[in-house]
Amino acid sequence: MNLLERELQYPLGDTLPAPGFTLELVPGVRWIRMALPFALDHINLWLLRDKVEGREGWTVVDCCISRDESKAQWEQVFATELGGLPILRVLVTHMHPDHIGLAHWLCERWSTPDHACRLWISSTDYNAARVASHSTTGFGGENAARYFASHGLVDPEALQKIRERSSYYPGLVPAVPASFRRLMDDDVLTIGGHAWRCIAGYGHAPEHMALYCEALQVLISGDMVLPRISTNVSVYDIEPEADPLTLFLASIDRFRSLPEQTLVLPSHGKPFRGLHARIRQLHDHHRDRLAEVIEACSAKPCSAADVMPVLFKRKLDLHQTTFAMGESVAHLHALWLSGKLRRARDAEGVWRFAAP
Ligand SMILES: [Zn+2]
């Protein structure tokens, strides 16, 4: 446990739910943990005891990526953990593959002629997921390669791999349900007799929805507040002038009004208390990174590829390099769009950022 983590409390210690089983955290709120074949090797999903239109059952929050292992794990949960009751609806915090991948499968699996097991998600993320599952945005393809090159990624082998990786998203999210129910900021859902309020967040996904239950003092934070790692905040080729870091920092400030004793259920890592400390840590983290970026750009005009080793000291594989490039651009853009740096294209067409 690092120094920062000591400021957080993990009420369950190191206890994790076994694969295919659930762990009840508070009455009616269960934790499922599924493996992911990435550097980030797991995701947390939540099962909420519910009653929809007179029907007893469960609401699922987030789904895992589409692959046989996750489906098998879900089948085991269905067989042993639902008390014979159905899944009534599928809530998805945001459009990233580990969250929405199996939504189509879950909705299909649990819809009956007289009850549609519906996907509930923000409209922005629903539409972004629909587009991404049919094409390529952000993660690969020609546009992504050109975008990364304009930020100084010159390694021809890396660029070729990015060009070829055009089916990254559809590979993990082969389909998205054909219809959905829209979640908006401040919407209040009744789940299991309790009011859960939607809190929109920006900077990580197009329009992420966290869910807060005041009666239980539980926050399903999705990827907006994670206990150990900092949330990925990236600029992608589809929105090349975006300022996601500024949006992200403003978004996490919205959680400051929740009580200090709130039990936070993050999508990665373990349930924790210490929300206010964690928000402070995330601000400190990005403030320090921004200071390092200003320092580097004051010494000489820097591209995103130049500041990447300043922000990420460890060795990165290609998948991590694309994330790290996106994060480097995000830090540069927060400074550029607030007037602390200016940018200009050099003779090679690469964006370089310098002190004004
Ligand atoms: Zn995410």
Short mmCIF file of C-alpha atoms and ligand atoms in Angstrom, two decimals:
data_model
loop_
_atom_site.label_atom_id
_atom_site.label_comp_id
_atom_site.label_asym_id
_atom_site.label_seq_id
_atom_site.Cartn_x
_atom_site.Cartn_y
_atom_site.Cartn_z
CA MET A 1 0.00 0.00 0.00
CA ASN A 2 1.49 3.35 -1.00
CA LEU A 3 1.47 6.54 1.05
CA LEU A 4 -1.61 7.98 -0.65
CA GLU A 5 -3.60 4.80 -0.15
CA ARG A 6 -3.06 5.07 3.61
CA GLU A 7 -5.44 8.04 3.55
CA LEU A 8 -8.21 5.72 2.31
CA GLN A 9 -10.06 3.03 4.24
CA TYR A 10 -10.94 -0.30 2.69
CA PRO A 11 -13.77 -1.66 4.88
CA LEU A 12 -13.44 -5.20 3.45
CA GLY A 13 -9.65 -5.29 3.69
CA ASP A 14 -8.29 -7.58 0.98
CA THR A 15 -11.47 -9.65 0.66
CA LEU A 16 -12.57 -9.98 -2.98
CA PRO A 17 -15.60 -11.75 -4.42
CA ALA A 18 -14.61 -15.12 -5.90
CA PRO A 19 -15.03 -15.40 -9.72
CA GLY A 20 -18.67 -16.18 -10.49
CA PHE A 21 -19.82 -15.20 -7.00
CA THR A 22 -20.95 -11.95 -5.39
CA LEU A 23 -20.15 -10.21 -2.13
CA GLU A 24 -22.88 -8.22 -0.41
CA LEU A 25 -21.55 -4.79 0.63
CA VAL A 26 -24.74 -3.27 2.08
CA PRO A 27 -28.19 -4.87 1.98
CA GLY A 28 -29.24 -5.21 -1.66
CA VAL A 29 -25.90 -4.10 -3.13
CA ARG A 30 -23.59 -6.86 -4.34
CA TRP A 31 -20.09 -6.75 -5.81
CA ILE A 32 -19.01 -8.87 -8.82
CA ARG A 33 -15.39 -8.85 -9.99
CA MET A 34 -14.47 -10.08 -13.48
CA ALA A 35 -11.08 -10.63 -15.08
CA LEU A 36 -9.90 -8.50 -18.03
CA PRO A 37 -7.13 -9.54 -20.45
CA PHE A 38 -5.36 -6.13 -20.19
CA ALA A 39 -2.76 -4.44 -17.99
CA LEU A 40 -5.80 -3.31 -15.99
CA ASP A 41 -6.74 -6.90 -15.19
CA HIS A 42 -10.22 -6.68 -13.66
CA ILE A 43 -13.45 -4.71 -13.51
CA ASN A 44 -16.02 -4.40 -10.74
CA LEU A 45 -19.70 -4.76 -11.60
CA TRP A 46 -22.63 -4.24 -9.26
CA LEU A 47 -25.84 -6.14 -8.71
CA LEU A 48 -28.65 -4.16 -7.08
CA ARG A 49 -31.77 -5.87 -5.72
CA ASP A 50 -34.66 -4.20 -7.51
CA LYS A 51 -38.35 -4.19 -8.31
CA VAL A 52 -39.41 -2.76 -11.67
CA GLU A 53 -43.10 -2.39 -12.57
CA GLY A 54 -44.10 -4.87 -9.86
CA ARG A 55 -41.49 -7.45 -10.88
CA GLU A 56 -38.90 -8.59 -8.35
CA GLY A 57 -35.38 -8.99 -9.68
CA TRP A 58 -32.03 -7.30 -10.10
CA THR A 59 -30.48 -4.30 -11.80
CA VAL A 60 -26.96 -4.79 -13.13
CA VAL A 61 -24.50 -1.91 -13.24
CA ASP A 62 -21.87 -2.42 -16.00
CA CYS A 63 -21.24 -5.60 -17.98
CA CYS A 64 -17.58 -6.51 -18.78
CA ILE A 65 -16.18 -7.01 -22.30
CA SER A 66 -17.73 -9.47 -24.72
CA ARG A 67 -15.87 -12.78 -24.51
CA ASP A 68 -16.67 -16.35 -23.53
CA GLU A 69 -14.94 -16.14 -20.14
CA SER A 70 -17.12 -13.22 -19.02
CA LYS A 71 -20.29 -14.88 -20.31
CA ALA A 72 -19.41 -18.07 -18.38
CA GLN A 73 -18.84 -16.04 -15.23
CA TRP A 74 -22.19 -14.29 -15.69
CA GLU A 75 -23.90 -17.68 -16.16
CA GLN A 76 -22.48 -18.80 -12.84
CA VAL A 77 -23.78 -15.61 -11.17
CA PHE A 78 -27.21 -16.22 -12.72
CA ALA A 79 -27.25 -19.81 -11.45
CA THR A 80 -26.16 -19.18 -7.88
CA GLU A 81 -26.48 -15.51 -6.90
CA LEU A 82 -29.85 -14.22 -8.10
CA GLY A 83 -32.10 -16.23 -5.78
CA GLY A 84 -34.03 -17.42 -8.81
CA LEU A 85 -34.93 -13.86 -9.83
CA PRO A 86 -34.32 -12.25 -13.24
CA ILE A 87 -32.13 -9.33 -14.32
CA LEU A 88 -34.62 -6.53 -14.99
CA ARG A 89 -32.40 -3.80 -16.44
CA VAL A 90 -28.81 -3.03 -17.33
CA LEU A 91 -27.30 0.29 -16.25
CA VAL A 92 -24.04 1.29 -17.92
CA THR A 93 -21.86 4.07 -16.50
CA HIS A 94 -20.13 4.79 -19.83
CA MET A 95 -19.29 3.48 -23.30
CA HIS A 96 -15.86 1.94 -22.70
CA PRO A 97 -15.65 -1.75 -23.72
CA ASP A 98 -15.19 -3.16 -20.21
CA HIS A 99 -18.42 -1.44 -19.14
CA ILE A 100 -20.74 -1.89 -22.13
CA GLY A 101 -19.28 -4.93 -23.93
CA LEU A 102 -21.90 -7.48 -22.85
CA ALA A 103 -24.89 -5.11 -22.56
CA HIS A 104 -26.41 -6.47 -25.78
CA TRP A 105 -26.01 -10.04 -24.53
CA LEU A 106 -27.45 -9.31 -21.07
CA CYS A 107 -30.42 -7.37 -22.47
CA GLU A 108 -31.18 -10.12 -24.98
CA ARG A 109 -30.66 -12.90 -22.45
CA TRP A 110 -33.13 -11.37 -19.96
CA SER A 111 -35.79 -9.83 -22.17
CA THR A 112 -39.10 -11.70 -22.27
CA PRO A 113 -42.21 -11.12 -24.40
CA ASP A 114 -43.76 -9.08 -21.56
CA HIS A 115 -40.66 -7.38 -20.13
CA ALA A 116 -37.88 -5.69 -22.06
CA CYS A 117 -34.62 -5.84 -20.11
CA ARG A 118 -33.51 -2.36 -21.10
CA LEU A 119 -30.11 -0.68 -21.33
CA TRP A 120 -30.00 2.57 -19.30
CA ILE A 121 -27.13 4.91 -20.26
CA SER A 122 -26.47 8.56 -21.14
CA SER A 123 -27.52 9.40 -24.68
CA THR A 124 -24.04 10.70 -25.52
CA ASP A 125 -22.38 7.44 -24.53
CA TYR A 126 -25.06 5.31 -26.17
CA ASN A 127 -24.51 7.01 -29.49
CA ALA A 128 -20.74 7.01 -29.15
CA ALA A 129 -20.87 3.26 -28.44
CA ARG A 130 -23.11 2.66 -31.48
CA VAL A 131 -20.71 4.53 -33.73
CA ALA A 132 -17.58 2.94 -32.25
CA SER A 133 -18.96 -0.61 -32.53
CA HIS A 134 -19.45 -0.02 -36.27
CA SER A 135 -16.23 1.80 -37.03
CA THR A 136 -13.05 3.02 -35.46
CA THR A 137 -12.63 6.04 -33.24
CA GLY A 138 -9.76 6.95 -31.00
CA PHE A 139 -8.28 3.49 -30.64
CA GLY A 140 -6.94 2.82 -34.11
CA GLY A 141 -7.17 3.32 -37.85
CA GLU A 142 -5.79 5.90 -40.29
CA ASN A 143 -7.22 8.98 -38.52
CA ALA A 144 -5.79 7.88 -35.18
CA ALA A 145 -2.37 7.27 -36.76
CA ARG A 146 -2.39 10.71 -38.41
CA TYR A 147 -3.47 12.32 -35.14
CA PHE A 148 -0.72 10.62 -33.10
CA ALA A 149 1.83 11.58 -35.78
CA SER A 150 0.72 15.24 -35.53
CA HIS A 151 1.63 15.02 -31.84
CA GLY A 152 5.10 13.67 -32.51
CA LEU A 153 4.74 9.89 -32.49
CA VAL A 154 7.22 9.08 -35.26
CA ASP A 155 8.03 5.37 -34.79
CA PRO A 156 6.82 3.89 -38.13
CA GLU A 157 6.21 0.49 -36.55
CA ALA A 158 3.96 1.96 -33.81
CA LEU A 159 2.07 4.04 -36.38
CA GLN A 160 1.56 1.00 -38.61
CA LYS A 161 0.20 -0.98 -35.67
CA ILE A 162 -2.21 1.84 -34.82
CA ARG A 163 -3.35 1.94 -38.46
CA GLU A 164 -4.00 -1.79 -38.40
CA ARG A 165 -5.82 -1.77 -35.07
CA SER A 166 -9.06 -0.55 -36.61
CA SER A 167 -11.30 -3.21 -35.10
CA TYR A 168 -10.25 -2.71 -31.49
CA TYR A 169 -13.61 -1.49 -30.16
CA PRO A 170 -15.90 -3.77 -32.22
CA GLY A 171 -13.74 -6.71 -31.13
CA LEU A 172 -14.69 -6.06 -27.50
CA VAL A 173 -18.16 -4.60 -28.17
CA PRO A 174 -19.53 -6.48 -31.20
CA ALA A 175 -23.02 -5.02 -30.74
CA VAL A 176 -24.92 -2.44 -28.73
CA PRO A 177 -28.64 -2.89 -27.89
CA ALA A 178 -30.86 -1.37 -30.58
CA SER A 179 -32.73 0.77 -28.04
CA PHE A 180 -32.01 2.36 -24.68
CA ARG A 181 -33.41 4.47 -21.87
CA ARG A 182 -31.68 7.80 -21.43
CA LEU A 183 -29.91 8.80 -18.20
CA MET A 184 -29.37 12.51 -17.58
CA ASP A 185 -27.56 14.44 -14.88
CA ASP A 186 -29.61 14.68 -11.68
CA ASP A 187 -32.14 12.02 -12.78
CA VAL A 188 -33.35 10.06 -9.77
CA LEU A 189 -33.93 6.33 -10.25
CA THR A 190 -35.75 4.18 -7.72
CA ILE A 191 -33.77 0.99 -7.30
CA GLY A 192 -34.80 -1.50 -4.63
CA GLY A 193 -36.95 1.13 -2.93
CA HIS A 194 -34.08 3.61 -2.66
CA ALA A 195 -33.50 6.80 -4.61
CA TRP A 196 -30.27 6.77 -6.67
CA ARG A 197 -29.22 10.06 -8.24
CA CYS A 198 -27.28 10.27 -11.54
CA ILE A 199 -24.18 12.46 -11.44
CA ALA A 200 -22.79 13.23 -14.90
CA GLY A 201 -19.02 13.42 -15.30
CA TYR A 202 -16.84 14.49 -18.21
CA GLY A 203 -13.26 14.06 -19.33
CA HIS A 204 -13.00 10.26 -19.18
CA ALA A 205 -15.91 9.28 -21.41
CA PRO A 206 -18.30 11.46 -23.42
CA GLU A 207 -20.92 11.60 -20.62
CA HIS A 208 -20.22 9.27 -17.72
CA MET A 209 -22.95 8.59 -15.16
CA ALA A 210 -22.14 7.87 -11.53
CA LEU A 211 -24.95 6.88 -9.15
CA TYR A 212 -25.38 8.06 -5.59
CA CYS A 213 -27.78 6.66 -2.99
CA GLU A 214 -28.18 9.00 -0.05
CA ALA A 215 -30.10 6.51 2.12
CA LEU A 216 -27.29 3.94 1.81
CA GLN A 217 -24.50 6.54 1.50
CA VAL A 218 -23.12 4.59 -1.42
CA LEU A 219 -21.56 6.09 -4.57
CA ILE A 220 -21.12 3.92 -7.65
CA SER A 221 -18.30 6.03 -9.02
CA GLY A 222 -17.60 4.12 -12.24
CA ASP A 223 -14.25 5.26 -13.61
CA MET A 224 -14.56 8.86 -12.35
CA VAL A 225 -13.03 8.20 -8.92
CA LEU A 226 -10.67 5.22 -8.59
CA PRO A 227 -8.73 4.50 -5.39
CA ARG A 228 -5.27 3.52 -6.64
CA ILE A 229 -4.82 4.58 -10.24
CA SER A 230 -5.71 7.90 -11.78
CA THR A 231 -8.54 7.84 -14.32
CA ASN A 232 -7.46 7.90 -17.95
CA VAL A 233 -8.09 11.36 -19.36
CA SER A 234 -7.21 11.49 -23.06
CA VAL A 235 -7.63 13.55 -26.19
CA TYR A 236 -8.67 11.39 -29.18
CA ASP A 237 -8.54 12.00 -32.91
CA ILE A 238 -12.31 12.41 -33.12
CA GLU A 239 -12.17 15.60 -31.01
CA PRO A 240 -8.59 16.83 -31.50
CA GLU A 241 -8.91 20.19 -29.68
CA ALA A 242 -10.66 18.75 -26.60
CA ASP A 243 -9.77 19.78 -23.04
CA PRO A 244 -10.75 16.64 -21.07
CA LEU A 245 -8.45 17.26 -18.09
CA THR A 246 -10.17 20.55 -17.22
CA LEU A 247 -13.53 18.81 -17.61
CA PHE A 248 -12.43 15.88 -15.46
CA LEU A 249 -11.14 18.03 -12.59
CA ALA A 250 -14.36 20.09 -12.58
CA SER A 251 -16.40 16.87 -12.66
CA ILE A 252 -14.75 15.23 -9.64
CA ASP A 253 -15.33 18.44 -7.67
CA ARG A 254 -19.04 17.73 -7.97
CA PHE A 255 -18.54 14.72 -5.63
CA ARG A 256 -17.25 16.98 -2.88
CA SER A 257 -20.81 17.67 -1.71
CA LEU A 258 -21.29 13.98 -0.82
CA PRO A 259 -20.66 12.96 2.80
CA GLU A 260 -17.12 12.03 3.84
CA GLN A 261 -18.29 8.59 5.07
CA THR A 262 -19.69 7.70 1.61
CA LEU A 263 -18.78 4.15 0.60
CA VAL A 264 -17.30 4.49 -2.90
CA LEU A 265 -17.74 1.58 -5.30
CA PRO A 266 -15.15 2.12 -8.08
CA SER A 267 -14.97 0.16 -11.34
CA HIS A 268 -11.37 -0.83 -10.63
CA GLY A 269 -9.76 -1.51 -7.25
CA LYS A 270 -11.61 -2.08 -3.98
CA PRO A 271 -14.59 -0.33 -2.35
CA PHE A 272 -13.27 2.45 -0.13
CA ARG A 273 -14.06 5.36 2.16
CA GLY A 274 -12.14 8.62 1.90
CA LEU A 275 -13.81 10.26 -1.09
CA HIS A 276 -12.74 13.79 -0.16
CA ALA A 277 -9.12 12.74 0.39
CA ARG A 278 -9.11 10.93 -2.96
CA ILE A 279 -10.48 13.98 -4.81
CA ARG A 280 -7.74 16.09 -3.20
CA GLN A 281 -5.09 13.53 -4.21
CA LEU A 282 -6.28 13.55 -7.83
CA HIS A 283 -6.09 17.34 -7.95
CA ASP A 284 -2.59 17.24 -6.41
CA HIS A 285 -1.51 14.59 -8.90
CA HIS A 286 -2.61 16.54 -11.96
CA ARG A 287 -1.34 19.87 -10.59
CA ASP A 288 2.13 18.31 -10.17
CA ARG A 289 2.01 16.77 -13.67
CA LEU A 290 0.93 20.11 -15.17
CA ALA A 291 3.82 21.84 -13.41
CA GLU A 292 6.24 19.30 -14.90
CA VAL A 293 4.80 19.85 -18.36
CA ILE A 294 5.14 23.66 -18.06
CA GLU A 295 8.73 23.21 -16.94
CA ALA A 296 9.55 20.95 -19.90
CA CYS A 297 7.87 23.32 -22.37
CA SER A 298 9.69 26.32 -20.87
CA ALA A 299 13.05 24.68 -21.56
CA LYS A 300 12.15 24.02 -25.24
CA PRO A 301 8.96 23.75 -27.31
CA CYS A 302 7.63 20.24 -26.72
CA SER A 303 5.32 17.87 -28.58
CA ALA A 304 3.09 15.42 -26.71
CA ALA A 305 5.61 12.69 -27.56
CA ASP A 306 8.31 14.83 -25.87
CA VAL A 307 6.34 15.22 -22.64
CA MET A 308 5.23 11.57 -22.54
CA PRO A 309 8.42 10.38 -20.75
CA VAL A 310 8.03 13.31 -18.32
CA LEU A 311 4.54 12.09 -17.35
CA PHE A 312 5.14 8.34 -17.68
CA LYS A 313 8.44 7.18 -16.33
CA ARG A 314 7.88 3.44 -16.91
CA LYS A 315 8.29 1.51 -20.17
CA LEU A 316 5.03 1.35 -22.16
CA ASP A 317 3.70 -1.18 -24.64
CA LEU A 318 1.79 0.03 -27.72
CA HIS A 319 -1.63 -0.07 -26.04
CA GLN A 320 -0.27 1.93 -23.10
CA THR A 321 1.59 4.28 -25.47
CA THR A 322 -1.66 5.33 -27.19
CA PHE A 323 -3.25 6.00 -23.78
CA ALA A 324 -0.12 7.85 -22.63
CA MET A 325 -0.07 9.97 -25.81
CA GLY A 326 -3.74 10.84 -25.27
CA GLU A 327 -3.01 11.82 -21.67
CA SER A 328 0.02 13.88 -22.68
CA VAL A 329 -2.09 15.83 -25.18
CA ALA A 330 -4.74 16.29 -22.45
CA HIS A 331 -2.19 17.90 -20.11
CA LEU A 332 -0.84 20.11 -22.90
CA HIS A 333 -4.35 21.16 -23.91
CA ALA A 334 -5.35 22.10 -20.34
CA LEU A 335 -2.39 24.49 -20.35
CA TRP A 336 -2.85 25.67 -23.93
CA LEU A 337 -6.59 26.39 -23.62
CA SER A 338 -6.10 28.26 -20.34
CA GLY A 339 -3.41 30.45 -21.94
CA LYS A 340 -0.44 29.04 -20.00
CA LEU A 341 1.15 27.59 -23.15
CA ARG A 342 0.84 28.45 -26.81
CA ARG A 343 1.04 25.96 -29.64
CA ALA A 344 2.41 26.07 -33.18
CA ARG A 345 3.09 23.51 -35.89
CA ASP A 346 6.74 22.88 -36.67
CA ALA A 347 8.22 22.23 -40.14
CA GLU A 348 7.29 18.52 -39.86
CA GLY A 349 3.67 19.38 -39.05
CA VAL A 350 4.00 18.41 -35.38
CA TRP A 351 2.24 20.45 -32.72
CA ARG A 352 4.75 21.99 -30.33
CA PHE A 353 3.76 23.73 -27.12
CA ALA A 354 5.82 26.53 -25.59
CA ALA A 355 5.63 29.17 -22.88
CA PRO A 356 3.76 32.22 -24.22
ZN ZN B 1 -13.66 3.89 -18.68
#
